[in-house]
Every structure is written in structure tokens, then in C-alpha cells.
Amino acid sequence: METLLKDLRYAARMLVKHRGFTAIAVLSLALGIGVNTAIFSLVNALLVRPVPVVREQGSVMWLRAPASYPDYLDYREQAQSFDGMAAITGTSEFSLSRSDSEPELVKGEFVSANYFDVLGVGASRGRTFSEDEGRTPAPVVVIGQRLWRTRFNSDQFIVGRQISLNGLGHTVIGVAPENFTGTEIGLDRELWVPLSMQPVLNPPEATGFVGGGEVGRFDERNNHWLAVFARLKPGVAREQAGAELSAIARHVAEANTGRVDAETLRRVQLLRMSGGMDPRDQEEALPIAGIVMAVVALVLLIACANIAGLLVARAAVRRRETAIRQALGASRPRLVRQLLTESVLLGVLGGALGLLLALWVNDILVSYARATPLAALDLSLDYRVLVFTLAVSVATGFIFGLAPALQASRIDIVTALKSEDALGRASSPRSRLRSVFVAAQVTLSVVLLVGAGLFIRSLQNAHAIDPGFRVDNALTVPINLGLLRYKATDGRNFYRELLARVLAQPGVERASLVRFTPLGFSYAQGQVVAEGQAAQSGEEGTSVGFNMVGPGYLGTMGTPLVRGRDFTEADREGAPRVAVVNESLAETLWPGEDPLGKRLSFDRTKGPFLEVVGVARDVKYRSLGEREHPYVYQPVLQSYEPKMTLVVRTAGDPRAIAGAVREQIRALDPNLPVADIRTLGEQFDLSLFPARVAAWTLGGFGLLALVLAAVGIYGVVSYAVAQRTREIGVRMALGARRGDVLRLVMGEGLFVVGLGLAAGLLLALIATRVVAGFLYGVGTTDPLTFVAVPLVLGAIALAASYIPARRATRVDPMVALRYE
Amino acid sequence: MNASAQPLLRLDDVKKVFYTDEVETHALSGIHLDIRNGEYVSIAGPSGCGKSTLLSILGLLDSPSEGGYWLNGKQVSDLSLSERARIRNREVGFIFQSFNLIGDLSVYENVELPLTYRGMSSADRKKRVHDALEKVGMAHRAKHLPSQLSGGQQQRVAVARAVAGEPSIVLADEPTGNLDSTNGEAVMELMRELHRAGATICMVTHDPRYARHADRIVHLFDGRVVEEEQGQLAVKAEHELKESGFEVA
Ligand SMILES: Nc1ncnc2c1ncn2[C@@H]1O[C@H](COP(=O)(O)OP(=O)(O)O)[C@@H](O)[C@H]1O
Ligand SMILES: [Mg+2]
């Protein structure tokens, strides 16, 4: 303990003494640790941090298994391991209206009546749901704090008041406690309604094909629409409970289907409810979080390599000191400990500054998140972030300090103490280690910069890629008739009427409807079978993307028809069922044949069969980077979908007619909330958002890495110059010219850079495959990127080594005569 | 010994002043010195009297603050950096007190170094390096690194490096200063051999035993030449006297 204090005091003294070095090291560490802390805060908020308010969160578990309502009941009734088990639907939209204002779109969820009890969350006012309210539909609602404060002005008498949800009166029975926004944080849920109300608020007859059709959600075992969580009984292990559930799942499957197929045999896993993310989303988010964490870890590693390099240089200067200590009897572990104390102290200093940096970055992140679905993102500090930062800081100190410390303590005392020493130590293990660090920095910078380059190139390309539809001059208006329980016939009439009214507006050229806006964020997939081809395409059929669209949709979007016709008003209920396929599907199902008049089915050979009346050019549906793939359009007026987006093609600025469109919708149904009106251009830009974020972050980190690498190269060459002053003097005395000296000093730095570049390019070739799916119209081996990055990096390396090398040419050859 | 009328090098009233922190150090104050071709000159004097400064001016490592310097009849006191580098490389061979071999280079490469700055073909270089190493008796160590040699051996390699380029003059600054007497003796013997073979040598030493190996001893004091004596002749004379049976004091 005493020696530790002594070590610390000495370390502090050394850091103060070498102020320049300390400043550079702390600053680069702060950058490195800062980005790591910032990203960890984000990951912590989304994946790790407990859900606010939930009691004894450690024993609340998500069931990782597909769950239908009957499955849920079986699990709940038969399992002995739990104190309670609740089911939720995930975010649903509600139309909240009060007599005095326009209807508003509010997010909430349907939950089983025991939802709050299982979570251990009580109401801050009023009560939560009773068991009865779970059994028979009861129009009651628990509202969130924010909704209560903002829309109800913190009404003291809110409990017992009637509000209208989706046009139906509901009684407010309680207000959720402060900070509680459900089990998935950041998603801004503002109200909770009993699951028993789901069929009332979203009746099957008002649901479309996509929403599950006319299937009864409560008795259908194949409709896995619920997420289930449960509270473990005290003393029950997670594995034990999981095994019990798996056994139940197996029995249930056998009892109901008479066979156990692969799907039902899947073990029921239990996942801790940490991070407040639906386990389904967690699975998608984890790899992305992994990639981002890896990238920022790379940045930190570069900073480490940088400082390790500086430390090695300093160790050379302190060689004599180390040798004297050793001659006086200091053991090697003792020396290593002294040196490590210094580097860990540096790490902690860097971490402290990095934490400040992270807080600032988080402020920026949160202000951006306001505009996204994660509006309620909370990135405030907690002990996890602090522990993470401290751990990273200390680990960082070890990482960059260990190799130099081991190296520094492994000196040959005799040579170090001998005043006479041959000149130059270019190939000593010391400078070799240092060169390895610089090469590693260059390697990592190359990887990051190549990544950034690919994303920047793909953004450039994005605007040159033809998405298959016209992006300019179009407005998109999402409509959800399901909120007001429209039956199919009424819904279809609403659509027809709406289109007629909108088309009559001045400035409107065309208008239609679409279920899934291309490059929007949702997409549907199914299997089709061509008539008479069932055998060839196998049991499952051909996998296709599909969409429900209104009359004149392809014309409105500006998607060219290759053959046949667009849908019309005549493609309605009762008329022969039709479809438009894209070129890829036509080519897949009927190569070399005329697809017009051919028929296909979505339900194997059962039908109904849809007749192909048109072939449309392929469109980019999910991302600009996707490959062509089969796609089918069906007329929405032949079936029904409650949730559609109105697309309006305008002559001029589409924004100008937004008000008029809203007006027409209100005229048709004053209770229908309209939100999120966008232009197709904005939608298009939004779809580029991930690539843009990737380009910016990779580019930012890449530049950071580049700066650090440049500092590293500069350091190596300056160090070499300082170390070799005498040698350079001797060479000059022997007749070396400016050019000879420059070549000598820079050659070494550039050789190291060359090695790093080569390794970096190789590594980049491998690493970029990971992001292949996010790139538009650019291969992971894009020649421009792979040429430009080494050129830029090479130029910077040249500059970074030229500046200190120039100093070498000014060495006074007289030093050769001086004898020390 | 009485060579051509024109000396190999001539210093005419050379002064050197160093300015450090507003302090002027007059390291050399008015040096006149001629060295003829084939001469062996020794420079002696107490520490700090300006010996090294004089040598650095002779070797074009530094230029005089005042005065003229002619080498081979050519004024060289104010040449461009690269011209000076060229002359250092071709006309001057240096031997340093601290050997100054380059640790990363083998014995062979160290000797070869000045030749590479000359752009000589590798075959020519090879022959010259070999000859030079033969001359100093280090040919069998060509592949060794300096750290594998004793101090005396290192200095012999340094001598080889100095003469490999066949310079007009060899400048040596206390070449025995870092050596024990046996090794020092050997290096001095080497210098004498070089001289006998025709080399012009200017050597700084404050060891009177070695100074007397020279044809001429120049005594410096406080940046001035205070005395010149005929060293080698004196030794020779002593030798002859001894042989003739005289007691020598
Ligand atoms: N670069 C320099 N700057 C300032 N003073 C110097 C420098 N080089 C030599 N001197 C001074 O010039 C004088 C002569 O030095 P030097 O030629 O090295 O002496 P010697 O070699 O005879 O011991 C000394 O007083 C020394 O301090
Ligand atoms: Mg001296």
C-alpha cells in the first residue's frame, strides 16, 4: 500500500514533468474513451439499463418463443415457476379525441390485466387493471404521466373521466407513475388498454390481409402476435423455469396438432428484461451495436498504439535512469509496476476528460433522437456508464502501458551504463516495437477510412440509382381506418371517395393508395405459386414481396409498365381477381413466355388465383442497394387494408397541397387523425439515413484515426531524428547530403506506413464484407476507395514524416566531433 | 618532404567566434596554417584551446567567422551546403575520438558508407572497402557489427572508413582518447603506416608521445598558434643519437 502511494506520487511527478507528452496522451485517450463511453451510454440505455420503475427487475424475464393467445394461457396456467405472466401486443396507434380539438394519434399498447402487477408497478393516481377487466372487454385505460400532464393539464380529477379512444368512450382508471413508459424504453408509449379490448378496438372485420385477416386472434394457435414476460418465483433458477416452459410447449404442441414440428420443439428461452427492448428487437439491435462498439474500440486501440509508441520513445530517454535503478537492486516486476502505475494514471486522466466529452456527445445524440421513434431516449449518466468508463480507462492504461513497460525493464544494464555505445538503434527491439504500433495505427485507420469511403461513395451513388419511381413532386399521407373500426366495405368506399376528392384538387395530377410505401420502413413477404407449376416451385412456392395498391398506382408513382395495364376503378370487389407482377417475377415464373393472362396464388394451389394483367419495371422496395427480386401488386379494392398511405402526384411543390388533403380527410371523417405527412423526397432521404449516419460516423472516426496515426508517424520520425542526431552528424561529416539524410530518416517511417497500409487494405477487404448489405451500387472492393484511401493516407504520412525529417537535415555535423 | 610550392591547404588569419546567450567565445583568433601534401601534422594544446574547432573548419564541418581557407588552391571558406558535403566526401577523411561507427551497419557497410554518397559503382566500392580493411587488418571482420568489436578494433575500422575514399587529407580528433595504451599504440602505428604510404594527416592529440610521431607539432593556446616544432624529425634525431651511443635525456 505504501509502495503504491509512493509509485503514484512518483508517477504524478513524472506526468507533470513531461507535460507535453502528458497533454498529447490525455487528449488522445479522452477522444478514444469519450466515443466509447458515448456509444456505451447508448447501448446501455437501449440494451442494458433496467426498465424504469419496474420492481425487482432481475426476476422479470421475457419468454423468447413465438406466442399465440392460447399458448400464453397454457404457459400461464400450467407453469409453476412464476409469480405471474403477462402478455402485450407491442406498440399500437390510438386515435385520442376530446370534444374540443382535432383527433390525435397516440401510441399505446394492449396489455393483459396483470401487466402492472407482474411488473410491480402501481398507479400514481387511481388504480391499475382488475382481473375482471382482463376477462371481459372493459373500456378502461391507464394513461402515462406525460399524457396526463400535456394533454390533460395535470387534471386533478382525471380518474373517472371519459375519454374517446378510436371513437369509443373509455374511462380513465389510473395514471402510471413518473418515468414509466412501458417495458420498451424510448418508445414513448402513453396509454395502456386491457388486451380484452383488442377485438373491440381492432375488430377482425376491420382488419386487412396484412393484419391477420379475419382470423380470430384469440383462438388461433398459429397467430403469434404476443410478447410474453413473467416474474420468476423467488429461488427458482432461470434454466429450471425455461425447462418447465419448454416441456409445456411440447405437451401443448402434441395435444393440439398431434405432432411436434421443429417450430414447437424450439426451447423456450428466458431473457432478462434488461435494457427495455423487446427480445425480437434486441436480436436485430445486438449485431449493429456490436459493429459500432467494435468501430469505437478500434479508435481507442489506435489511441493506445499511439501512446504506447510515445512511451517506448520515452523509455529510451529514461534508459539510463532505469538501468541505474536496476543496478541499485530494483527487481523487474517492481520496475514494471512503477511504469504501469504511470500509464494507468494517464488512462484515468484520459477517462475523466473522455467522460466529459461523452456527456457532450450524448446531449447532441438526444437532441437528434427527438425527431425519431426513440424520442424518449434517456442517456443520462448512471453507475454502469461510470463503471464502464473507469474499467475502460484502467484497462486502456494497461494495454498501452504493458508492452512498453516490459520492454523498458528488459534492458542490458551493462550496455546502458556504458557511456560508449555504437550509434543508432534503428533495429533495436525498442524501435521495432514502436514501429509495430505505428503500423497498427495505420492499419486501423485504413480500415475505418475504407469503410467511410464506401459509405460516402454509396451515398453519391444513391442519387444516381434509379429507384424505379419518381421521387420529386409527390406527397404521402398515412391513413389508418383501423383506428375507427371501418369494415371492409366502408373502408373501400372511404378510399374511393377520398381519391375522387383529392383528384379534384387544383395542382393534383394523380393520386393513389399504397400499403407499403417503397423505401418506407415496412415490407411484406409471401409465397406465390404459379398455376400449374406447384410441383416445380416446391411446396413453399416462390418467395415474393407484395403490396396492396389503389387504382392508377403505378402511374402515380411513375413506375413504367412493361406490358399490360395498371389497376383501375374496375378492379374492385366481385370483379375477376387480378395482379401486376414485376419483371423479375415474370422472368422467374414464366421465362420466355408471355406473363399476361397467367395466374398465380398466394395460398399454394388452393387459390384464389390472381390473373396477371400487367408487368411493371422493378422498383427498389426496401433499400436502394437491394438486388432485383420478385414482387406482386394487388388491388386494395379487391380485398381490404385498413392502413394505407395516400400518394399524391402534384404539378408543383407537394407541400403546398398538404392542407387541402388534410381538409378533404376531415370532411370525410372528422375523427380520423392524420399525422406524419411527408413528401416522397423526404421519405427517400430518410431511407438514406442509416447510410448517412454510417458515412458520418465512420468518416469522423476515420479522420480521428488518421489524425492519431499522423501524430504517431510524426512521433516515430521525430524520435528517430532525436535518437540518431549523432549518427546523422557522422553521416554528414562523411559527406551525406540533404537528400541522403531525408531519405534515411523518412525511409524508415514510410516503410512502416507502407506495411500498415498493406495490412490495412487486406483487413479492409475482409472487414467491409460485413457492411456489404448497407451499400448502394458500390462493391466492397470499390477501386476508387481502395486507391483514394492509401493515396490520402500516404500523402499525410509523407507530410507527417517530412516535417521532423527536415529537422534532421539541419543537424550540425559538428556533433560528430563532440564527445560525451 | 619539400613538396610542391603550393600547400595542400592554407588557413589565412582564420577566426572563429561562437555566440551563446550573449557570450562571445573566441575559439580561434587568427590562425595561419599551411599543410603540405604528404605532411603529418599534429595539433596539441590544453582542453578548450580550440583544437576541435580548428579541425572542424579544416574538415568543412564549420566555416570560419573570418579569414580564408584554401584547399588544393581553391577558396573553400564560403561554399554552398551541398558543395561542402561533396568536398567532405571526396577530399576529407575523418577519424573521431568516439569512433562513430554506425551500430546498425556491418563493418563492411560502415567503410562503404562515404563511397555510397559518392555514387560509386558497387564493384569499385567493394574493391576499395576490401583494400581499406586489409590496410587496417580488419578484413576478416567485415561482416561483424561494431558492437561485436573491441574499441581498438572499432577505431581501426574507423580509420579504414576514413581512408577508403582516398581523401586528400585525413583529419583525426584525439583518435586514441577512448583507447587504452596498447590499443592507442596500435592505432598510432596505423597512422604512421598511412603516412609512410603517402597520406596527408592532421591529428589532434594532447599526448606528447603520439604528437611526436608527426613531422610537425602545432601548439595551440587560447585559439592561437603559440609554437611549432618539428616532431618526427626530433624523434628521428633522438633515435639516431641513441644509435650512435649518446645518452638521451
Ligand atoms: N558550438 C559551440 N558553441 C559555443 N562555444 C563553442 C562551441 N564549440 C566550441 N566552443 C567553445 O570554443 C572553445 C574551443 O572549443 P574546442 O575546439 O572544442 O576545444 P578543444 O577541442 O581544444 O578542447 C571552447 O571554449 C568551447 O567551449
Ligand atoms: Mg576537442
Coordinates of N, CA and C in Angstrom, one line a residue, chain A residues 632-719:
Chain A
V632 N -45.2 -8.6 -56.2 CA -46.6 -8.7 -56.8 C -47.4 -7.5 -56.2
Y633 N -48.2 -6.9 -57.1 CA -49.1 -5.8 -56.6 C -50.5 -6.4 -56.7
Q634 N -51.4 -6.1 -55.7 CA -52.8 -6.5 -55.8 C -53.6 -5.2 -55.6
P635 N -54.8 -5.2 -56.2 CA -55.6 -4.0 -56.0 C -56.2 -4.1 -54.6
V636 N -56.1 -3.0 -53.8 CA -56.6 -2.9 -52.4 C -58.1 -3.0 -52.5
L637 N -58.7 -2.6 -53.6 CA -60.2 -2.5 -53.7 C -60.8 -3.9 -53.9
Q638 N -59.9 -4.9 -54.2 CA -60.5 -6.3 -54.3 C -60.4 -7.0 -53.0
S639 N -59.6 -6.5 -52.1 CA -59.6 -7.1 -50.7 C -59.8 -5.9 -49.8
Y640 N -59.0 -5.8 -48.7 CA -59.1 -4.6 -47.9 C -58.0 -4.4 -47.0
E641 N -57.5 -3.2 -46.8 CA -56.4 -3.0 -45.8 C -56.9 -1.7 -45.1
P642 N -56.8 -1.7 -43.8 CA -57.3 -0.5 -43.0 C -56.2 0.5 -43.0
K643 N -54.9 0.1 -43.2 CA -53.8 1.1 -43.1 C -53.2 1.3 -44.4
M644 N -53.4 2.4 -45.0 CA -52.9 2.7 -46.3 C -52.2 4.1 -46.3
T645 N -51.4 4.3 -47.3 CA -50.8 5.6 -47.5 C -51.3 6.2 -48.8
L646 N -51.8 7.4 -48.7 CA -52.3 8.2 -49.9 C -51.1 8.8 -50.5
V647 N -50.9 8.5 -51.9 CA -49.8 9.1 -52.6 C -50.4 10.1 -53.6
V648 N -50.0 11.4 -53.5 CA -50.5 12.4 -54.4 C -49.4 13.0 -55.3
R649 N -49.6 12.9 -56.6 CA -48.6 13.4 -57.5 C -49.0 14.8 -57.9
T650 N -48.2 15.8 -57.7 CA -48.6 17.2 -57.9 C -47.8 17.8 -59.0
A651 N -48.3 18.9 -59.5 CA -47.7 19.7 -60.6 C -46.5 20.5 -60.0
G652 N -46.8 21.1 -58.8 CA -45.7 21.9 -58.2 C -45.3 21.3 -56.9
D653 N -45.0 22.2 -56.0 CA -44.5 21.8 -54.6 C -45.6 21.0 -53.9
P654 N -45.3 19.8 -53.6 CA -46.3 18.9 -53.0 C -46.7 19.4 -51.6
R655 N -45.8 20.1 -50.9 CA -46.1 20.6 -49.6 C -47.3 21.5 -49.6
A656 N -47.5 22.2 -50.7 CA -48.5 23.3 -50.9 C -49.9 22.7 -50.8
I657 N -50.1 21.4 -51.1 CA -51.4 20.9 -51.1 C -51.7 20.0 -49.8
A658 N -50.7 20.0 -48.9 CA -50.9 19.1 -47.7 C -52.2 19.6 -47.0
G659 N -52.4 20.9 -46.8 CA -53.5 21.4 -46.1 C -54.8 21.0 -46.7
A660 N -54.9 21.1 -48.1 CA -56.1 20.8 -48.8 C -56.4 19.3 -48.6
V661 N -55.4 18.4 -48.6 CA -55.6 17.0 -48.5 C -56.2 16.7 -47.1
R662 N -55.5 17.3 -46.1 CA -56.0 17.2 -44.7 C -57.5 17.6 -44.6
E663 N -57.8 18.7 -45.2 CA -59.1 19.2 -45.2 C -60.1 18.2 -45.8
Q664 N -59.8 17.5 -46.9 CA -60.6 16.5 -47.5 C -60.8 15.3 -46.6
I665 N -59.8 14.9 -45.9 CA -59.9 13.8 -45.0 C -60.8 14.1 -43.8
R666 N -60.7 15.3 -43.3 CA -61.5 15.7 -42.2 C -63.0 15.8 -42.6
A667 N -63.2 16.2 -43.9 CA -64.5 16.3 -44.4 C -65.2 14.9 -44.5
L668 N -64.3 13.9 -44.8 CA -64.9 12.6 -44.9 C -65.1 11.9 -43.5
D669 N -64.2 12.2 -42.6 CA -64.3 11.6 -41.2 C -63.6 12.5 -40.3
P670 N -64.3 13.3 -39.5 CA -63.6 14.3 -38.6 C -62.9 13.5 -37.5
N671 N -63.1 12.3 -37.2 CA -62.5 11.6 -36.1 C -61.1 10.9 -36.5
L672 N -60.8 11.0 -37.8 CA -59.6 10.3 -38.3 C -58.4 11.2 -38.1
P673 N -57.4 10.7 -37.2 CA -56.2 11.6 -37.0 C -55.3 11.4 -38.2
V674 N -54.7 12.5 -38.6 CA -53.7 12.5 -39.7 C -52.4 13.0 -39.2
A675 N -51.4 12.2 -39.3 CA -50.0 12.6 -38.8 C -49.0 12.1 -39.8
D676 N -47.8 12.6 -39.7 CA -46.6 12.2 -40.5 C -46.8 12.4 -42.0
I677 N -47.4 13.5 -42.4 CA -47.4 13.8 -43.8 C -46.0 14.1 -44.3
R678 N -45.6 13.4 -45.4 CA -44.2 13.7 -45.9 C -44.3 13.8 -47.4
T679 N -43.2 14.3 -47.9 CA -43.1 14.2 -49.4 C -42.3 12.9 -49.7
L680 N -42.5 12.4 -50.9 CA -41.8 11.2 -51.3 C -40.3 11.4 -51.2
G681 N -39.9 12.7 -51.5 CA -38.5 13.0 -51.4 C -37.9 12.9 -50.0
E682 N -38.7 13.3 -49.1 CA -38.3 13.2 -47.7 C -38.2 11.8 -47.2
Q683 N -39.2 11.0 -47.7 CA -39.2 9.6 -47.4 C -37.9 8.9 -48.0
F684 N -37.6 9.3 -49.2 CA -36.4 8.8 -49.9 C -35.1 9.1 -49.1
D685 N -35.0 10.4 -48.7 CA -33.9 10.8 -47.9 C -33.8 10.1 -46.6
L686 N -35.0 9.9 -46.0 CA -35.0 9.2 -44.7 C -34.4 7.7 -44.8
S687 N -34.7 7.2 -46.0 CA -34.2 5.8 -46.2 C -32.7 5.8 -46.4
L688 N -32.1 7.0 -46.7 CA -30.6 7.0 -46.8 C -30.0 7.3 -45.4
F689 N -30.9 7.6 -44.4 CA -30.4 8.0 -43.1 C -29.3 7.0 -42.5
P690 N -29.6 5.7 -42.5 CA -28.6 4.8 -41.9 C -27.2 4.9 -42.6
A691 N -27.3 5.0 -44.0 CA -26.0 5.1 -44.7 C -25.3 6.4 -44.4
R692 N -26.1 7.4 -44.2 CA -25.6 8.7 -43.9 C -24.9 8.7 -42.5
V693 N -25.6 8.1 -41.6 CA -25.1 8.0 -40.3 C -23.8 7.2 -40.3
A694 N -23.8 6.1 -41.0 CA -22.6 5.3 -41.1 C -21.5 6.1 -41.7
A695 N -21.8 6.8 -42.8 CA -20.7 7.6 -43.5 C -20.1 8.6 -42.6
W696 N -21.0 9.3 -41.9 CA -20.6 10.4 -41.0 C -19.7 9.8 -39.8
T697 N -20.3 8.7 -39.2 CA -19.5 8.2 -38.0 C -18.2 7.6 -38.4
L698 N -18.3 6.7 -39.4 CA -17.1 6.1 -39.9 C -16.1 7.1 -40.4
G699 N -16.6 8.1 -41.1 CA -15.7 9.2 -41.6 C -15.1 10.0 -40.4
G700 N -16.0 10.3 -39.4 CA -15.5 11.0 -38.3 C -14.4 10.2 -37.5
F701 N -14.7 8.9 -37.3 CA -13.8 8.1 -36.6 C -12.5 7.9 -37.4
G702 N -12.7 7.7 -38.7 CA -11.6 7.5 -39.6 C -10.7 8.7 -39.6
L703 N -11.3 9.9 -39.6 CA -10.4 11.1 -39.6 C -9.7 11.2 -38.2
L704 N -10.4 10.9 -37.2 CA -9.8 10.9 -35.9 C -8.6 9.9 -35.9
A705 N -8.9 8.7 -36.4 CA -7.8 7.7 -36.5 C -6.6 8.2 -37.3
L706 N -7.0 8.9 -38.4 CA -6.0 9.5 -39.3 C -5.1 10.5 -38.6
V707 N -5.8 11.4 -37.8 CA -5.0 12.4 -37.1 C -4.1 11.7 -36.1
L708 N -4.6 10.7 -35.4 CA -3.8 10.0 -34.4 C -2.7 9.3 -35.1
A709 N -2.9 8.7 -36.2 CA -1.9 8.0 -36.9 C -0.8 9.0 -37.4
A710 N -1.3 10.1 -37.9 CA -0.3 11.1 -38.3 C 0.6 11.6 -37.2
V711 N 0.0 11.8 -36.0 CA 0.7 12.1 -34.8 C 1.7 11.0 -34.5
G712 N 1.3 9.8 -34.6 CA 2.1 8.6 -34.4 C 3.3 8.6 -35.3
I713 N 3.1 8.8 -36.6 CA 4.2 8.8 -37.6 C 5.1 9.9 -37.3
Y714 N 4.6 11.1 -37.0 CA 5.4 12.3 -36.7 C 6.3 11.9 -35.5
G715 N 5.6 11.3 -34.5 CA 6.4 10.9 -33.3 C 7.5 9.9 -33.6
V716 N 7.2 8.9 -34.4 CA 8.3 7.9 -34.7 C 9.4 8.6 -35.4
V717 N 9.1 9.5 -36.4 CA 10.2 10.1 -37.1 C 11.0 11.1 -36.3
S718 N 10.2 11.9 -35.5 CA 10.9 12.8 -34.6 C 11.8 12.1 -33.6
Y719 N 11.3 11.0 -33.1 CA 12.1 10.2 -32.2 C 13.3 9.7 -32.8

